[in-house]
PDB file of C-alpha atoms in Angstrom:
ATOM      1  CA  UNK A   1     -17.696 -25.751  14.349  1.00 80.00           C
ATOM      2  CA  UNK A   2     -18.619 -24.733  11.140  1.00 85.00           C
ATOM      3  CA  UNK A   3     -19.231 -28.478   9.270  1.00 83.00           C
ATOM      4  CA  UNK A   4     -21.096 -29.150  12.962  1.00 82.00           C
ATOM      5  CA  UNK A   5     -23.718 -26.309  12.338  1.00 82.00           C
ATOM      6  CA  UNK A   6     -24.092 -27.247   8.832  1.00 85.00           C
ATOM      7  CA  UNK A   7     -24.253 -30.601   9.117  1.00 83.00           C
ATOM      8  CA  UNK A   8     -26.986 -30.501  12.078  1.00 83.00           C
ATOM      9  CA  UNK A   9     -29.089 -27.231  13.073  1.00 78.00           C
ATOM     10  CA  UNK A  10     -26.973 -23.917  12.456  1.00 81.00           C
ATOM     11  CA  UNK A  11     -26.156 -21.609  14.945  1.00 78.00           C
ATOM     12  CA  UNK A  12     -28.142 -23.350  17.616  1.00 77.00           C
ATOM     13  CA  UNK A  13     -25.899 -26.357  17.340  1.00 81.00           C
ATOM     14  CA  UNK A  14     -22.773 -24.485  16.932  1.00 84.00           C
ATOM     15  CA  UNK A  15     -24.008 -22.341  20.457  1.00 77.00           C
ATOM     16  CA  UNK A  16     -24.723 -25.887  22.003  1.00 77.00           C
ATOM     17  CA  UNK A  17     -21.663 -27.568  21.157  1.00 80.00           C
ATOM     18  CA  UNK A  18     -19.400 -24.893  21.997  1.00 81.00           C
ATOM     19  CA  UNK A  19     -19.033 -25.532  26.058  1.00 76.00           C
ATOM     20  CA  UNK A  20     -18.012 -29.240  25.165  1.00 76.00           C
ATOM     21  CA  UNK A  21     -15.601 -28.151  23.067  1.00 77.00           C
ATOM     22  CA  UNK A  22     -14.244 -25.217  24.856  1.00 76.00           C
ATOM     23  CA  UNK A  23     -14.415 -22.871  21.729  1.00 78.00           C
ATOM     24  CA  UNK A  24     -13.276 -19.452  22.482  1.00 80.00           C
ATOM     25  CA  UNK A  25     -16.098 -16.862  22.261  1.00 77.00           C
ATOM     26  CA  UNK A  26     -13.932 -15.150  18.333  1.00 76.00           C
ATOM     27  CA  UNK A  27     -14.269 -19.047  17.214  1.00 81.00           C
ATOM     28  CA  UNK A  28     -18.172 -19.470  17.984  1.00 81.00           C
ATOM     29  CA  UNK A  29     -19.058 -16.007  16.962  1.00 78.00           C
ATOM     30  CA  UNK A  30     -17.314 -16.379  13.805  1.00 81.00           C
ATOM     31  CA  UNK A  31     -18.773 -19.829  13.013  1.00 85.00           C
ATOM     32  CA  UNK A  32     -22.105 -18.574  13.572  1.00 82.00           C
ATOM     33  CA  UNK A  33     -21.966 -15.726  10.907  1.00 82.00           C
ATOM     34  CA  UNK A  34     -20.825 -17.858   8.131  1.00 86.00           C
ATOM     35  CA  UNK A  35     -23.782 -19.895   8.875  1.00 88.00           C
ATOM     36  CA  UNK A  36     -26.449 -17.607   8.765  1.00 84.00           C
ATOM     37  CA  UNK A  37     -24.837 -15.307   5.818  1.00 86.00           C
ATOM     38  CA  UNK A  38     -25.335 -18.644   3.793  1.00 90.00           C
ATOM     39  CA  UNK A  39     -28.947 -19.278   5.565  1.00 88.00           C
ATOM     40  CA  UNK A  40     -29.756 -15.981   3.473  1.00 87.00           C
ATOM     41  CA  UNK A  41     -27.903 -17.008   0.130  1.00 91.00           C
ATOM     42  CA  UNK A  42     -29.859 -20.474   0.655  1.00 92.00           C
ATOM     43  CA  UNK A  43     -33.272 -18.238   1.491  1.00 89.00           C
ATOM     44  CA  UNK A  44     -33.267 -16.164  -1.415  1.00 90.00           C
ATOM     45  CA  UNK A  45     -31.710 -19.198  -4.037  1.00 95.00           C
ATOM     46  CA  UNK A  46     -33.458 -22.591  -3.384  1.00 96.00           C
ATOM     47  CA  UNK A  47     -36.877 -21.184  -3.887  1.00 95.00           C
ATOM     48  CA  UNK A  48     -35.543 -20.099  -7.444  1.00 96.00           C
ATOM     49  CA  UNK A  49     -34.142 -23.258  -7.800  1.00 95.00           C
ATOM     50  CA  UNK A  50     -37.215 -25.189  -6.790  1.00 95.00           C
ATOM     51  CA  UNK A  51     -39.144 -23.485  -9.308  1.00 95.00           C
ATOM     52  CA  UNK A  52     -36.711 -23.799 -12.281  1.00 95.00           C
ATOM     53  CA  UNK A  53     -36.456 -27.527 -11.847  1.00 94.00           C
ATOM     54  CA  UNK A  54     -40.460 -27.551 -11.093  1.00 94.00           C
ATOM     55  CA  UNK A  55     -39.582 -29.134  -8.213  1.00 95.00           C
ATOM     56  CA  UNK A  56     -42.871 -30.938  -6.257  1.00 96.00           C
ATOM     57  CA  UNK A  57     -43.514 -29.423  -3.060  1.00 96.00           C
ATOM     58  CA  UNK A  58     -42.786 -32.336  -0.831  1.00 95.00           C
ATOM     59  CA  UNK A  59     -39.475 -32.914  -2.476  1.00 96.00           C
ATOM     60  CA  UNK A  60     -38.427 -28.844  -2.747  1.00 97.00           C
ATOM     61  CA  UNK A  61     -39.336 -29.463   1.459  1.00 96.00           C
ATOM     62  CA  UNK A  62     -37.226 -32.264   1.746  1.00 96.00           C
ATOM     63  CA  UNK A  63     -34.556 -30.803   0.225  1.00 96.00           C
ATOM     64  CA  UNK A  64     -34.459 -27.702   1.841  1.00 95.00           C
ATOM     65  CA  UNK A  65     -35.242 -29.299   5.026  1.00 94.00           C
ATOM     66  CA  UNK A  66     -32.006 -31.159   4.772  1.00 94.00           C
ATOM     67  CA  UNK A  67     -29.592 -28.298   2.965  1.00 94.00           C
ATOM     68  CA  UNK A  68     -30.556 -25.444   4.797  1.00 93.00           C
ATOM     69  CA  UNK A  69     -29.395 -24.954   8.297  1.00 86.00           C
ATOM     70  CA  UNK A  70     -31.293 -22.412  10.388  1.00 82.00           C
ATOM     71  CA  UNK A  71     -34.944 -23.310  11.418  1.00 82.00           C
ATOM     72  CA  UNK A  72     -36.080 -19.814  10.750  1.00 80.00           C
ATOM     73  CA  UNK A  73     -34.605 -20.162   7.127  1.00 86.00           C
ATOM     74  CA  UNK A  74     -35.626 -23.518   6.391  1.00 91.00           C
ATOM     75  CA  UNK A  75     -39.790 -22.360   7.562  1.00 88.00           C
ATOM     76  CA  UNK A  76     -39.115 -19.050   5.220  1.00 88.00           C
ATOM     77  CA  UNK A  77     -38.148 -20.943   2.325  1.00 92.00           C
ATOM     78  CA  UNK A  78     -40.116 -23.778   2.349  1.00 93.00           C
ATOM     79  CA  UNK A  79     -42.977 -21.555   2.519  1.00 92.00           C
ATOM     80  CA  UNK A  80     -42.412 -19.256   0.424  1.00 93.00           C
ATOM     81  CA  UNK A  81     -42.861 -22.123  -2.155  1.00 95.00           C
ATOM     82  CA  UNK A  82     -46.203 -23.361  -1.060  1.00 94.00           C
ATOM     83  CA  UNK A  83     -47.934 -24.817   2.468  1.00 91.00           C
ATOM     84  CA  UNK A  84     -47.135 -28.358   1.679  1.00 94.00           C
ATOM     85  CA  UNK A  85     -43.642 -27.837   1.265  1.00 95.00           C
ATOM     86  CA  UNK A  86     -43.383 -25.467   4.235  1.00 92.00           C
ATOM     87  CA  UNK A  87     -45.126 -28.316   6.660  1.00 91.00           C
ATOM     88  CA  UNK A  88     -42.534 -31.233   4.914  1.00 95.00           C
ATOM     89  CA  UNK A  89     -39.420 -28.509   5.184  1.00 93.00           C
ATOM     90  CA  UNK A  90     -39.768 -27.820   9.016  1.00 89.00           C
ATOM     91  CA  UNK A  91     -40.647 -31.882  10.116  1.00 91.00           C
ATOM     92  CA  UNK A  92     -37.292 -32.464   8.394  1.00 93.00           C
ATOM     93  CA  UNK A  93     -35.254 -30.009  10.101  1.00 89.00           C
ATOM     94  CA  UNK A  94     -36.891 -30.725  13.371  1.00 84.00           C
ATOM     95  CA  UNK A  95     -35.960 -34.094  12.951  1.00 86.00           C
ATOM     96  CA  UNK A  96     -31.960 -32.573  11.556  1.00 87.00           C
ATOM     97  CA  UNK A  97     -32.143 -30.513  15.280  1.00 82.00           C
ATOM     98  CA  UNK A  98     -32.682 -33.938  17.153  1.00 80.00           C
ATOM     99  CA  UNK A  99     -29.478 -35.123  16.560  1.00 84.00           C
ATOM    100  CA  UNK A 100     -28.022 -32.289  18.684  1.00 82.00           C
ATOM    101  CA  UNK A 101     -28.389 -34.717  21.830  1.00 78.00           C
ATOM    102  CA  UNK A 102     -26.162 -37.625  20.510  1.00 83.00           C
ATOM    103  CA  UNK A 103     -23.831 -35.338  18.528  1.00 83.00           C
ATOM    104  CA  UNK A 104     -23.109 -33.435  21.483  1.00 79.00           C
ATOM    105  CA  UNK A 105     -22.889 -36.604  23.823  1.00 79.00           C
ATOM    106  CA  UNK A 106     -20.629 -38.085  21.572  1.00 82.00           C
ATOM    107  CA  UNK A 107     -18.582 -34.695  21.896  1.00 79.00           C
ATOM    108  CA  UNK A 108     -19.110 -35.802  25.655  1.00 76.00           C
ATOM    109  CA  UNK A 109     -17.173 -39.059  25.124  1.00 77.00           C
ATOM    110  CA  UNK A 110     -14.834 -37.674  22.852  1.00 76.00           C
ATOM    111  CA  UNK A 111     -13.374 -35.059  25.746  1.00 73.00           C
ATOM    112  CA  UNK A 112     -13.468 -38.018  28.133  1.00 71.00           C
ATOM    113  CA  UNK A 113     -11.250 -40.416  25.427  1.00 72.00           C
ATOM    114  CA  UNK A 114      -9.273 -37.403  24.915  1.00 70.00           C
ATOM    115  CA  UNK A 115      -8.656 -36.434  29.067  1.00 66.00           C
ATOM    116  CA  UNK A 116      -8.363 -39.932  30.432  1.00 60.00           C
ATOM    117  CA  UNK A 117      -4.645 -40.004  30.489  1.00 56.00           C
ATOM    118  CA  UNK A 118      -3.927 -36.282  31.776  1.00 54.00           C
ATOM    119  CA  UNK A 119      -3.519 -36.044  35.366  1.00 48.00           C
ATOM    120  CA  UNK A 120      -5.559 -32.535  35.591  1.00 47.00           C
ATOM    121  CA  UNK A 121      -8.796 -33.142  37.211  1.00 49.00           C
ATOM    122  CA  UNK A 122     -11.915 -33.179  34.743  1.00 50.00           C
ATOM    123  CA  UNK A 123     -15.113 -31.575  36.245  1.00 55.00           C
ATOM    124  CA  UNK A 124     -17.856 -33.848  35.044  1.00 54.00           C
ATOM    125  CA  UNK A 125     -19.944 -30.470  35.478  1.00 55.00           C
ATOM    126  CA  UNK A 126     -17.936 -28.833  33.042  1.00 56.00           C
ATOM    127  CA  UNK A 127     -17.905 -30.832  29.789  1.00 54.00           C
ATOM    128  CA  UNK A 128     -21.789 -32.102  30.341  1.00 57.00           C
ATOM    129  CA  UNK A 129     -23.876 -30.666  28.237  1.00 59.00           C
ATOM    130  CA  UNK A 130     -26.519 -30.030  31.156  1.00 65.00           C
ATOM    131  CA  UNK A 131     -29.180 -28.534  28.454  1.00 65.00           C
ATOM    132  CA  UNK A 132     -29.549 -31.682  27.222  1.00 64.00           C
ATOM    133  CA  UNK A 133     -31.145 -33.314  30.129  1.00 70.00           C
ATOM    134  CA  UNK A 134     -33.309 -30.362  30.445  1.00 73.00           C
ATOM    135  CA  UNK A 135     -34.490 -30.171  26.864  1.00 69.00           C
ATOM    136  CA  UNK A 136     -34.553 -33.861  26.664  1.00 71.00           C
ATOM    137  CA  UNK A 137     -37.162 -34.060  29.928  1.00 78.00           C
ATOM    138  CA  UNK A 138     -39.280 -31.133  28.481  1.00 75.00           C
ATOM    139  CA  UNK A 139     -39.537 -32.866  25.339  1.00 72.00           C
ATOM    140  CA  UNK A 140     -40.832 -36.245  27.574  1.00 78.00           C
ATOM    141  CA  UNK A 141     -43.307 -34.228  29.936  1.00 78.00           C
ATOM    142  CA  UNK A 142     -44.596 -32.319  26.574  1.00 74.00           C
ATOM    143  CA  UNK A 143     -45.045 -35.742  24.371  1.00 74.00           C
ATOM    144  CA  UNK A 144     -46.564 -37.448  27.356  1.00 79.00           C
ATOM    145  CA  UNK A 145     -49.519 -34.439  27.279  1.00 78.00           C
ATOM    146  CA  UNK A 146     -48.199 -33.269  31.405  1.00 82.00           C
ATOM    147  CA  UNK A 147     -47.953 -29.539  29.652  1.00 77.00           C
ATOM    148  CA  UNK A 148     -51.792 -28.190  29.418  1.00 81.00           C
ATOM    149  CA  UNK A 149     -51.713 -27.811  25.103  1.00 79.00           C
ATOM    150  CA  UNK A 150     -52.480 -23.880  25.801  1.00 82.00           C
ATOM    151  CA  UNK A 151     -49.035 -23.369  27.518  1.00 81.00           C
ATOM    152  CA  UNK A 152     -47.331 -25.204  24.169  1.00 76.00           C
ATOM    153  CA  UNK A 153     -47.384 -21.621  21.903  1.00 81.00           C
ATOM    154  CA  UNK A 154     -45.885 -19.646  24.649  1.00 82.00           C
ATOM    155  CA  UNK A 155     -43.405 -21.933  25.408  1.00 78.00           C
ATOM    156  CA  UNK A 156     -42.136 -22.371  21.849  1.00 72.00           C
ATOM    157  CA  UNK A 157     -42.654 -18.562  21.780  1.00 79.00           C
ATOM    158  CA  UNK A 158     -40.477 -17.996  24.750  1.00 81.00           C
ATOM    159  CA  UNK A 159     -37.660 -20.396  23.583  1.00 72.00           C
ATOM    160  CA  UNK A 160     -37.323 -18.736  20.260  1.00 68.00           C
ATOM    161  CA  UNK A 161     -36.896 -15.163  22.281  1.00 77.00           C
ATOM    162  CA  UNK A 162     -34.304 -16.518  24.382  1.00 74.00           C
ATOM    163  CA  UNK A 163     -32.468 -18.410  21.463  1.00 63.00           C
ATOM    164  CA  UNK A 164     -32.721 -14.892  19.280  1.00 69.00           C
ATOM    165  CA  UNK A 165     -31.101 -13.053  22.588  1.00 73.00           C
ATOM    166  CA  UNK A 166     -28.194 -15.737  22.559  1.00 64.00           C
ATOM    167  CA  UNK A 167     -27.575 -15.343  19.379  1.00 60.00           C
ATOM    168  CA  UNK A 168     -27.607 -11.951  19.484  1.00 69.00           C
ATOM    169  CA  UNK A 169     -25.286 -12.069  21.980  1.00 66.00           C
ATOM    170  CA  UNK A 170     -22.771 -14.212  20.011  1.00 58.00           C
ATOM    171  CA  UNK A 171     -23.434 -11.323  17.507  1.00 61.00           C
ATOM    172  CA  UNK A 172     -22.361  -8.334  19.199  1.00 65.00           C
ATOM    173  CA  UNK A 173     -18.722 -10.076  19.376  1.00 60.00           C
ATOM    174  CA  UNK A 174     -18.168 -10.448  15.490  1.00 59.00           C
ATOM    175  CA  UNK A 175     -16.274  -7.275  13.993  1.00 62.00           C
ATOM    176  CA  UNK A 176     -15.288  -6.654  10.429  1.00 62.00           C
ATOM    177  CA  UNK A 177     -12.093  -6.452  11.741  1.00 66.00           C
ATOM    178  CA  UNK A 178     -11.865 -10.435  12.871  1.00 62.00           C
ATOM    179  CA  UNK A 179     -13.317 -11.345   9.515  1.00 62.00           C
ATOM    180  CA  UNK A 180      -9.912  -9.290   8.269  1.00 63.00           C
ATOM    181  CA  UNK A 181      -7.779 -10.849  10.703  1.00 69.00           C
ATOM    182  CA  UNK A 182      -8.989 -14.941   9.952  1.00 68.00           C
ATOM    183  CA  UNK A 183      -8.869 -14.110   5.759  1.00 69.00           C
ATOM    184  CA  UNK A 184     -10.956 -16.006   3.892  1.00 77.00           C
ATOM    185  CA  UNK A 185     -10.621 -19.245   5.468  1.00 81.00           C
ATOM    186  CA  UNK A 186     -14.254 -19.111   7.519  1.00 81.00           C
ATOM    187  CA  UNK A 187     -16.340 -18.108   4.460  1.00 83.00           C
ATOM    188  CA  UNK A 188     -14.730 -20.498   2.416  1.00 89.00           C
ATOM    189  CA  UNK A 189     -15.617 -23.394   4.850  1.00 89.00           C
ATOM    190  CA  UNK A 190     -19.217 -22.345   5.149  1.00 89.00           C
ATOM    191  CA  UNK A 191     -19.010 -22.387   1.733  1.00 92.00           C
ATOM    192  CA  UNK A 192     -17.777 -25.668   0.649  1.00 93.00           C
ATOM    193  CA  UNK A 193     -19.542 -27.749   3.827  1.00 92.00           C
ATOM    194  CA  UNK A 194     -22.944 -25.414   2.517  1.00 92.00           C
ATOM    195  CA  UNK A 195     -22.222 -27.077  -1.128  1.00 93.00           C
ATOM    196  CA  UNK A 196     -21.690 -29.963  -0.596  1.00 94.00           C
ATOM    197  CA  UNK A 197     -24.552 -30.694   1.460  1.00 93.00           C
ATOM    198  CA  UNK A 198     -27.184 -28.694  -1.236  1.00 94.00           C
ATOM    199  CA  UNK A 199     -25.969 -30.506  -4.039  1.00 95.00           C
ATOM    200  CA  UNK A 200     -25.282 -34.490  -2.620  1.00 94.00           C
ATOM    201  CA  UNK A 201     -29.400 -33.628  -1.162  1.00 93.00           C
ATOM    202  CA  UNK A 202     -30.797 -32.211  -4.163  1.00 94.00           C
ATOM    203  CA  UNK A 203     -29.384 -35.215  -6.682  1.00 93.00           C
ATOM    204  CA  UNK A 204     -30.488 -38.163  -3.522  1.00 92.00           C
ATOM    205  CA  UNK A 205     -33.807 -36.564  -2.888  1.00 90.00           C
ATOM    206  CA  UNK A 206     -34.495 -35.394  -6.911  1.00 80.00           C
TER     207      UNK A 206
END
């Protein structure tokens, strides 16, 4: 769960794969913090970093783009650096968040490979990522122009509330006391997936 959020859009791809793979809610909640506690490391450092190496701004958004994993962290940072890296930052990670849909559906085929000899009955409705159909047809009607272009703010607005309330969600069922109980084993996942993805991007893109 954890090398599927880094690798791909954070916590919203660790919340959408999560069904498929019939995480239990300790698992998801879990994976989710150690994302976002490196989303801040990765906010406050690349910046920094940028700057040291006098990094141009479309390769600084590039980079962190591709190495950081939350949306909301990648706009901060790239921003923070200058407009021109903010704009290049976010069209990479939106592209990143695309491959939630065959990710997942390959999670999809996966479960099916893995089921097809048990004898138990597999609910189609249960291992279907159903979101995906939706957000795949919204993202049709909207490129096709159906949406009226005023509607387009408070729809993204609206989407980011509900994501933030999900999340939250997750949130509330992370204790200190489960970070105790797993060691360091989470953190130190996060970490090393977070690495190795910041430093194989910043020497292929710089």
């Amino acid at each position: 769960m954890i090398g599927f959020g880094t690798a791909i859009c954070g916590g919203s791809a660790i919340a959408a794969a999560s069904p498929i793979l019939e995480a239990k809610e300790e698992e998801v909640a879990l994976s989710i913090s150690t994302i976002f506690f490196f989303n801040i490391v990765a906010l406050l450092l690349f910046p920094f970093l940028g700057h040291l190496f006098q990094m141009p701004d479309l390769v600084f958004g590039t980079w962190a783009g591709t190495a950081i994993n939350d949306t909301s962290s990648v706009v901060a940072a790239g921003y923070s650096f200058s407009q021109k890296a903010g704009d290049m930052a976010t069209i990479v990670k939106l592209s990143r968040a695309l491959m939630i849909v065959p990710a997942c559906l390959l999670f999809v085929f996966y479960r099916f490979q893995k089921e097809k000899g048990v004898k138990t009955q597999l609910r189609i409705t249960k291992i279907v990522p159903w979101f995906i159909l939706w957000f795949s047809l919204a993202s049709l009607l909207s490129s096709l122009g159906i949406f009226p272009k005023e509607m387009i703010p408070y729809a993204k607005l609206f989407s980011q509330w509900l994501m933030a309330m999900a999340l939250f969600a997750i949130g509330t069922k992370v204790s200190f006391e489960q970070f105790y109980r797993t060691g360091l084993a989470p953190l130190l996942t996060g970490f090393l997936a977070w690495l190795a993805v910041s430093l194989v991007s910043f020497f292929l893109i710089w």
